[in-house]
Short mmCIF file of C-alpha atoms in Angstrom, two decimals:
data_model
loop_
_atom_site.label_atom_id
_atom_site.label_comp_id
_atom_site.label_asym_id
_atom_site.label_seq_id
_atom_site.Cartn_x
_atom_site.Cartn_y
_atom_site.Cartn_z
CA MET D 13 -23.28 68.48 99.51
CA PRO D 14 -21.63 67.95 102.85
CA GLY D 15 -18.99 65.24 102.97
CA GLY D 16 -20.82 63.20 105.63
CA VAL D 17 -23.99 62.92 103.57
CA ARG D 18 -22.01 62.02 100.46
CA GLY D 19 -20.25 59.24 102.37
CA ARG D 20 -23.47 57.77 103.69
CA MET D 21 -24.99 57.75 100.18
CA HIS D 22 -21.90 56.04 98.79
CA ARG D 23 -22.03 53.32 101.47
CA ALA D 24 -25.77 52.79 100.84
CA GLN D 25 -25.20 52.40 97.10
CA ARG D 26 -22.37 49.97 97.74
CA GLY D 27 -24.64 47.91 100.08
CA VAL D 28 -27.39 47.81 97.43
CA ALA D 29 -24.85 46.65 94.86
CA ILE D 30 -23.63 43.86 97.15
CA ILE D 31 -27.20 42.70 97.84
CA SER D 32 -27.99 42.79 94.11
CA ALA D 33 -24.89 40.75 93.36
CA LEU D 34 -25.86 38.22 96.01
CA LEU D 35 -29.38 37.96 94.55
CA VAL D 36 -27.96 37.44 91.06
CA VAL D 37 -25.58 34.75 92.33
CA ALA D 38 -28.38 32.99 94.26
CA LEU D 39 -30.69 33.12 91.24
CA SER D 40 -27.95 31.79 89.00
CA ALA D 41 -27.24 28.98 91.45
CA ILE D 42 -30.92 28.04 91.52
CA LEU D 43 -31.13 28.02 87.73
CA VAL D 44 -27.95 25.97 87.38
CA ALA D 45 -29.11 23.52 90.05
CA GLY D 46 -32.43 23.10 88.23
CA ILE D 47 -30.64 22.48 84.93
CA LEU D 48 -28.29 19.97 86.54
CA TRP D 49 -31.21 18.21 88.23
CA ARG D 50 -33.16 17.90 84.99
CA GLN D 51 -30.05 16.64 83.27
CA GLN D 52 -29.48 14.08 86.02
CA VAL D 53 -33.08 12.89 85.76
CA GLN D 54 -32.73 12.58 82.00
CA ILE D 55 -29.49 10.64 82.36
CA ARG D 56 -31.09 8.32 84.92
CA ARG D 57 -34.07 7.79 82.60
CA ILE D 58 -31.77 6.87 79.74
CA GLU D 59 -29.81 4.51 81.98
CA ASN D 60 -33.01 2.82 83.17
CA GLN D 61 -34.19 2.40 79.59
CA ARG D 62 -30.83 0.94 78.64
CA LEU D 63 -31.00 -1.51 81.54
CA VAL D 64 -34.51 -2.56 80.53
CA ASN D 65 -33.47 -3.07 76.91
CA GLN D 66 -30.47 -5.12 77.97
CA SER D 67 -32.69 -7.19 80.27
CA GLU D 68 -35.02 -7.89 77.36
CA TRP D 69 -32.12 -9.06 75.23
CA VAL D 70 -30.97 -11.35 78.02
CA ALA D 71 -34.55 -12.64 78.30
CA ARG D 72 -34.50 -13.43 74.59
CA GLY D 73 -31.37 -15.40 75.22
CA THR D 74 -33.06 -17.40 77.97
CA ILE D 75 -35.89 -18.30 75.59
CA ASP D 76 -33.38 -19.47 72.97
CA TRP D 77 -31.64 -21.50 75.67
CA ALA D 78 -34.95 -23.09 76.73
CA ARG D 79 -35.82 -23.98 73.13
CA LEU D 80 -32.40 -25.58 72.69
CA VAL D 81 -32.78 -27.60 75.90
CA LEU D 82 -36.26 -28.78 74.93
CA ARG D 83 -35.17 -29.84 71.46
CA SER D 84 -32.08 -31.58 72.80
CA GLY D 85 -34.19 -33.39 75.39
CA ALA D 86 -36.61 -34.65 72.76
CA ASP D 87 -33.72 -35.85 70.58
CA THR D 88 -32.25 -37.93 73.39
CA SER D 89 -35.38 -39.25 75.12
CA PRO D 90 -38.88 -40.09 73.82
CA VAL D 91 -40.33 -39.53 77.29
CA ASP D 92 -40.72 -36.27 79.23
CA TYR D 93 -40.35 -36.73 82.98
CA LEU D 94 -39.31 -34.65 85.97
CA GLY D 95 -35.80 -36.10 85.91
CA GLY D 96 -35.10 -34.71 82.45
CA VAL D 97 -32.54 -32.00 81.75
CA TRP D 98 -35.28 -29.50 80.93
CA ALA D 99 -36.75 -29.90 84.44
CA VAL D 100 -33.56 -28.77 86.23
CA PRO D 101 -34.04 -25.16 87.38
CA ILE D 102 -31.30 -22.55 87.22
CA ALA D 103 -30.67 -20.83 90.54
CA GLN D 104 -29.87 -17.13 90.61
CA THR D 105 -26.54 -16.93 88.80
CA ARG D 106 -24.34 -14.08 87.62
CA LEU D 107 -24.50 -13.60 83.89
CA SER D 108 -20.72 -13.32 83.81
CA ASP D 109 -20.46 -16.81 85.32
CA LEU D 110 -22.57 -18.20 82.47
CA LEU D 111 -20.94 -16.28 79.64
CA GLY D 112 -17.42 -15.70 80.95
CA LYS D 113 -15.48 -12.45 80.71
CA PHE D 114 -15.25 -10.71 77.35
CA GLY D 115 -12.94 -7.80 76.69
CA GLY D 116 -10.36 -6.38 79.02
CA GLY D 117 -11.59 -2.84 79.48
CA SER D 118 -12.42 -2.14 83.07
CA GLY D 119 -15.08 0.35 82.04
CA GLY D 120 -16.52 -1.77 79.26
CA ASP D 121 -20.22 -2.49 79.19
CA LEU D 122 -19.67 -6.24 79.19
CA GLU D 123 -17.86 -5.97 82.50
CA SER D 124 -21.15 -4.88 84.08
CA ALA D 125 -22.38 -8.45 83.56
CA ASN D 126 -21.25 -8.91 87.14
CA ASP D 127 -24.32 -6.89 88.08
CA SER D 128 -26.63 -9.07 85.96
CA TRP D 129 -28.37 -12.08 87.48
CA VAL D 130 -30.33 -14.81 85.70
CA SER D 131 -32.61 -17.51 87.12
CA GLY D 132 -35.41 -19.59 85.75
CA SER D 133 -37.14 -22.91 85.26
CA ILE D 134 -39.15 -24.81 82.66
CA GLU D 135 -42.59 -26.11 83.57
CA ASP D 136 -44.52 -28.83 81.79
CA ALA D 137 -47.74 -27.06 80.77
CA GLN D 138 -49.44 -30.40 80.15
CA SER D 139 -49.01 -31.40 83.76
CA LYS D 140 -52.17 -29.40 84.47
CA PHE D 141 -55.78 -29.78 83.42
CA ASN D 142 -56.35 -27.82 80.22
CA LEU D 143 -59.59 -25.82 80.23
CA ARG D 144 -59.47 -25.83 76.44
CA ASN D 145 -60.37 -29.55 76.64
CA LEU D 146 -63.84 -28.68 77.92
CA ALA D 147 -65.02 -27.85 74.39
CA SER D 148 -63.92 -28.81 70.90
CA SER D 149 -64.34 -26.83 67.72
CA SER D 150 -63.23 -26.40 64.14
CA ILE D 151 -63.78 -23.94 61.32
CA THR D 152 -66.43 -26.15 59.70
CA THR D 153 -68.35 -27.21 62.81
CA SER D 154 -69.83 -25.48 65.82
CA ALA D 155 -68.18 -25.70 69.20
CA SER D 156 -69.46 -28.52 71.38
CA ILE D 157 -68.90 -29.45 75.00
CA ASP D 158 -66.96 -32.62 75.84
CA PRO D 159 -68.94 -34.35 78.64
CA VAL D 160 -65.99 -36.57 79.58
CA GLN D 161 -63.78 -33.55 80.20
CA VAL D 162 -66.56 -31.80 82.10
CA LYS D 163 -66.79 -34.76 84.47
CA ALA D 164 -63.01 -34.73 84.88
CA PHE D 165 -63.05 -31.04 85.75
CA GLN D 166 -65.95 -31.63 88.11
CA LYS D 167 -63.97 -34.34 89.89
CA LEU D 168 -60.93 -32.06 90.11
CA LEU D 169 -63.03 -29.30 91.67
CA ALA D 170 -64.45 -31.72 94.23
CA THR D 171 -60.99 -33.10 95.01
CA LEU D 172 -59.75 -29.58 95.71
CA GLY D 173 -62.68 -28.93 98.03
CA LEU D 174 -64.51 -26.66 95.58
CA ASN D 175 -68.02 -26.76 94.17
CA GLY D 176 -68.13 -29.37 91.42
CA GLU D 177 -71.21 -27.74 89.89
CA LEU D 178 -68.97 -24.94 88.59
CA ALA D 179 -67.67 -27.29 85.89
CA ASP D 180 -70.75 -26.91 83.70
CA PRO D 181 -70.84 -23.08 83.55
CA ALA D 182 -67.10 -23.07 82.93
CA ALA D 183 -67.58 -25.44 79.99
CA GLN D 184 -70.40 -23.26 78.66
CA TYR D 185 -68.14 -20.23 78.85
CA VAL D 186 -65.35 -22.00 76.96
CA ARG D 187 -67.83 -23.17 74.31
CA ARG D 188 -69.24 -19.66 73.82
CA SER D 189 -65.80 -18.13 73.54
CA LEU D 190 -64.78 -20.71 70.96
CA GLN D 191 -68.04 -20.29 69.08
CA TYR D 192 -67.56 -16.54 68.92
CA ALA D 193 -63.98 -16.98 67.72
CA ILE D 194 -65.16 -19.36 64.99
CA GLY D 195 -67.84 -16.90 63.92
CA ARG D 196 -65.34 -14.07 63.71
CA THR D 197 -62.97 -16.25 61.67
CA ARG D 198 -65.69 -17.23 59.24
CA GLN D 199 -66.86 -13.65 58.96
CA SER D 200 -63.38 -12.25 58.33
CA SER D 201 -62.76 -14.79 55.55
CA SER D 202 -65.91 -13.84 53.65
CA SER D 203 -66.54 -10.25 54.72
CA THR D 204 -64.84 -8.63 51.75
CA GLN D 205 -66.81 -10.54 49.15
CA ALA D 206 -70.08 -10.19 51.06
CA ASN D 207 -69.64 -6.45 51.48
CA MET D 208 -68.90 -5.97 47.81
CA THR D 209 -71.96 -8.01 46.81
CA SER D 210 -74.30 -6.19 49.20
CA MET D 211 -73.03 -2.78 48.09
CA GLN D 212 -73.69 -3.63 44.45
CA ALA D 213 -77.05 -5.35 44.91
CA ALA D 214 -78.77 -3.56 47.79
CA PRO D 215 -80.27 -0.09 47.16
CA PRO D 216 -79.69 2.60 49.77
CA THR D 217 -82.28 2.71 52.54
CA GLY D 218 -83.08 5.06 55.37
CA GLY D 219 -84.07 8.72 55.40
CA ALA D 220 -85.49 10.91 52.72
CA ASP D 221 -82.15 11.24 50.96
CA GLY D 222 -81.55 7.47 51.07
CA GLN D 223 -78.31 7.81 53.03
CA PHE D 224 -79.30 7.54 56.71
CA THR D 225 -81.12 5.16 59.04
CA ASN D 226 -82.79 5.49 62.42
CA SER D 227 -80.77 2.57 63.89
CA PRO D 228 -77.23 2.83 62.54
CA GLY D 229 -75.05 -0.18 63.25
CA LEU D 230 -77.69 -2.10 65.22
CA ALA D 231 -79.37 -4.13 62.50
CA ASP D 232 -76.32 -5.45 60.67
CA SER D 233 -74.74 -8.88 61.04
CA ASP D 234 -71.74 -7.48 62.90
CA ASP D 235 -73.63 -6.15 65.90
CA ASP D 236 -71.22 -5.93 68.82
CA SER D 237 -73.65 -4.37 71.26
CA ALA D 238 -74.45 -7.65 73.08
CA PRO D 239 -71.88 -8.98 75.56
CA ARG D 240 -69.76 -11.80 74.16
CA PRO D 241 -67.02 -13.77 75.93
CA LEU D 242 -63.50 -13.06 74.78
CA PRO D 243 -61.27 -15.97 73.75
CA ILE D 244 -60.12 -17.65 76.93
CA THR D 245 -56.34 -17.41 77.28
CA SER D 246 -55.88 -17.63 81.04
CA ILE D 247 -57.57 -19.28 83.99
CA TYR D 248 -58.30 -15.79 85.30
CA ALA D 249 -60.96 -15.57 82.58
CA LEU D 250 -62.98 -17.82 84.88
CA LEU D 251 -63.63 -14.73 87.00
CA ASP D 252 -66.19 -13.80 84.33
CA VAL D 253 -68.09 -17.03 85.06
CA PRO D 254 -70.70 -16.71 87.84
CA GLY D 255 -69.61 -18.68 90.89
CA PHE D 256 -65.86 -18.31 90.41
CA THR D 257 -64.17 -16.02 92.93
CA PRO D 258 -60.53 -14.89 93.17
CA ASP D 259 -60.00 -17.42 95.97
CA THR D 260 -61.43 -20.20 93.80
CA VAL D 261 -59.20 -19.30 90.86
CA ALA D 262 -56.16 -19.07 93.14
CA ARG D 263 -56.93 -22.56 94.47
CA LEU D 264 -57.17 -23.88 90.90
CA ALA D 265 -54.04 -22.15 89.59
CA PRO D 266 -51.54 -24.92 90.49
CA PHE D 267 -53.70 -27.55 88.77
CA VAL D 268 -55.39 -25.81 85.82
CA THR D 269 -54.10 -24.03 82.74
CA VAL D 270 -55.29 -22.82 79.33
CA LEU D 271 -53.47 -23.93 76.18
CA PRO D 272 -54.18 -23.02 72.55
CA THR D 273 -55.30 -26.54 71.58
CA VAL D 274 -56.81 -29.66 73.10
CA THR D 275 -54.04 -31.60 74.86
CA THR D 276 -53.42 -34.73 76.87
CA ILE D 277 -52.12 -34.97 80.42
CA ASN D 278 -48.52 -36.06 80.91
CA VAL D 279 -48.75 -38.63 83.71
CA ASN D 280 -45.00 -38.32 84.31
CA THR D 281 -45.34 -34.71 85.46
CA ALA D 282 -48.97 -34.27 86.53
CA SER D 283 -49.99 -34.05 90.17
CA ALA D 284 -52.00 -36.76 91.90
CA GLU D 285 -55.08 -34.51 91.87
CA VAL D 286 -54.95 -34.09 88.09
CA ILE D 287 -54.25 -37.78 87.42
CA SER D 288 -57.17 -38.77 89.63
CA ALA D 289 -59.40 -36.33 87.78
CA VAL D 290 -58.67 -37.60 84.25
CA ILE D 291 -58.93 -41.28 85.29
CA PRO D 292 -62.55 -41.56 86.48
CA LEU D 293 -62.19 -44.77 88.51
CA LEU D 294 -58.91 -43.81 90.14
CA SER D 295 -59.12 -42.40 93.66
CA LEU D 296 -56.86 -39.68 94.98
CA SER D 297 -55.05 -42.11 97.28
CA ASN D 298 -54.38 -44.47 94.37
CA ALA D 299 -53.11 -41.54 92.29
CA GLN D 300 -50.81 -40.52 95.12
CA GLY D 301 -49.44 -44.06 95.17
CA LEU D 302 -48.75 -43.87 91.43
CA VAL D 303 -46.95 -40.56 91.90
CA SER D 304 -44.78 -42.14 94.60
CA GLN D 305 -43.89 -44.98 92.22
CA ARG D 306 -43.24 -42.50 89.43
CA ASP D 307 -40.75 -40.62 91.57
CA GLN D 308 -38.71 -43.82 91.76
CA VAL D 309 -39.22 -45.09 88.20
CA PHE D 310 -40.99 -42.89 85.65
CA PHE D 311 -43.58 -44.24 83.23
CA VAL D 312 -41.90 -45.29 80.00
CA SER D 313 -45.19 -45.48 78.08
CA VAL D 314 -48.94 -45.12 78.49
CA SER D 315 -49.16 -48.92 78.68
CA ASP D 316 -46.75 -48.88 81.61
CA PHE D 317 -48.97 -46.36 83.37
CA THR D 318 -52.07 -48.43 82.60
CA ASN D 319 -50.52 -51.58 84.02
CA ARG D 320 -49.45 -49.90 87.25
CA ALA D 321 -52.80 -48.16 87.68
CA SER D 322 -54.75 -51.36 86.94
CA ALA D 323 -52.83 -53.13 89.69
CA MET D 324 -54.46 -50.78 92.20
CA LEU D 325 -58.02 -51.51 90.99
CA PRO D 326 -60.19 -54.61 90.72
CA ARG D 327 -59.43 -56.80 87.73
CA THR D 328 -62.87 -56.19 86.24
CA VAL D 329 -62.21 -52.44 86.01
CA THR D 330 -60.92 -51.07 82.68
CA ILE D 331 -58.97 -47.82 82.71
CA ASP D 332 -59.46 -45.32 79.90
CA THR D 333 -56.13 -43.63 79.23
CA SER D 334 -57.06 -41.86 75.99
CA ASP D 335 -56.48 -38.47 77.64
CA THR D 336 -53.02 -39.31 78.97
CA ASP D 337 -49.53 -39.45 77.51
CA VAL D 338 -45.89 -39.57 78.58
CA ARG D 339 -44.79 -36.84 76.17
CA THR D 340 -45.39 -33.11 76.15
CA SER D 341 -45.72 -30.48 73.44
CA TYR D 342 -46.29 -27.31 75.52
CA PHE D 343 -43.84 -25.95 78.06
CA ILE D 344 -43.70 -22.71 80.06
CA LEU D 345 -40.43 -20.91 80.68
CA HIS D 346 -40.31 -18.90 83.91
CA GLY D 347 -37.36 -16.53 83.67
CA GLN D 348 -36.13 -13.77 85.95
CA ILE D 349 -33.46 -11.27 84.90
CA ARG D 350 -32.04 -8.63 87.23
CA ARG D 351 -29.84 -6.05 85.57
CA GLY D 352 -28.76 -3.33 87.96
CA ARG D 353 -31.93 -1.51 89.00
CA ALA D 354 -34.05 -3.23 86.32
CA GLU D 355 -35.79 -6.52 87.04
CA LEU D 356 -37.74 -8.48 84.42
CA HIS D 357 -39.96 -11.52 84.93
CA ARG D 358 -40.74 -13.35 81.69
CA ASN D 359 -43.13 -16.25 81.19
CA ALA D 360 -43.03 -17.75 77.71
CA LEU D 361 -45.23 -20.52 76.34
CA ILE D 362 -43.17 -22.73 74.01
CA TYR D 363 -44.53 -25.36 71.63
CA ARG D 364 -42.43 -28.35 70.58
CA ASP D 365 -43.46 -30.47 67.61
CA SER D 366 -43.70 -34.13 68.56
CA LEU D 367 -42.30 -35.32 65.20
CA THR D 368 -39.66 -32.82 64.13
CA HIS D 369 -38.88 -31.55 67.66
CA ALA D 370 -38.87 -28.03 66.24
CA THR D 371 -39.89 -25.36 68.75
CA ARG D 372 -41.64 -22.01 68.49
CA VAL D 373 -42.72 -19.35 70.95
CA VAL D 374 -46.51 -19.18 71.28
CA SER D 375 -46.83 -16.26 73.69
CA VAL D 376 -44.74 -14.10 76.01
CA ASP D 377 -45.86 -12.40 79.20
CA ASP D 378 -43.54 -9.85 80.83
CA ALA D 379 -43.71 -8.20 84.22
CA TYR D 380 -41.30 -5.49 85.41
#
């Protein structure tokens, strides 16, 4: 083979080898980059989960703090008012400023508390009208509507510029939801014994082999095919009541709540609209005057409230204050925790016993 041809073939082979090497290097770089990217994503996912878990632990601490404040407040004062310690909100504060510095390692996890922020406030849940008051129930009796509370809710709706006729369907909805809950409770307590008795006493019915029926599950006492209202736990359940719109519920939100039991209204924390609603003969302007007085000197007792309210009405008028109080059992903690990239909003309903002052968490609602 001539030397020139051999040289050209050698240069061509060397060029192919260089291109192949470059392709291998590029492919390797792509594979390594993909591996590193997946690893980085996994690391970021683990970090985010760690931040969320740490935020949840901080949120637990805020609930414990709120319970301590509420118990301490009840031990020192028999009256709950807006000037109490529990009513003082906490502005956005570094967690390290609240806890101090622990450990000296610059890379320690506790040092990252500088990147953690905590804020929150405690709200008197009984400062609002409780929809649960619209109906009363017990395990032994059927749920019944409270006409006095219906009129109060009707007055509140009218005061807020809404249709007062919505009070009756709302009360009917609350009654049905309570009635269904009572029925389910009764059924669960006796279902085991009833099922055992029916299985032993009733012969099989249905098809030719005695094992099937043409309407399975539709003729028994636990028929769930018909629509039934769920237990009402939030004012947004009113959206299931005809006539209530999102705008209506949003207008009611600052003045209405749903609590697990029938409650009174704390006149030391309630708005003028709510006070006017629960006192039938009290106008909104009179209630606003009472709120102005309360901001100067809070009501020390229900009798104190009655005397001040009576002074605004004719002497022949008698005020019914059976639905009012100056103490509270239900509070709502609004907490916000920001931990690096993670942010947690926690609302916790806390119950405080009026006698022992012991507290317990009723429900927790988180939003990330």
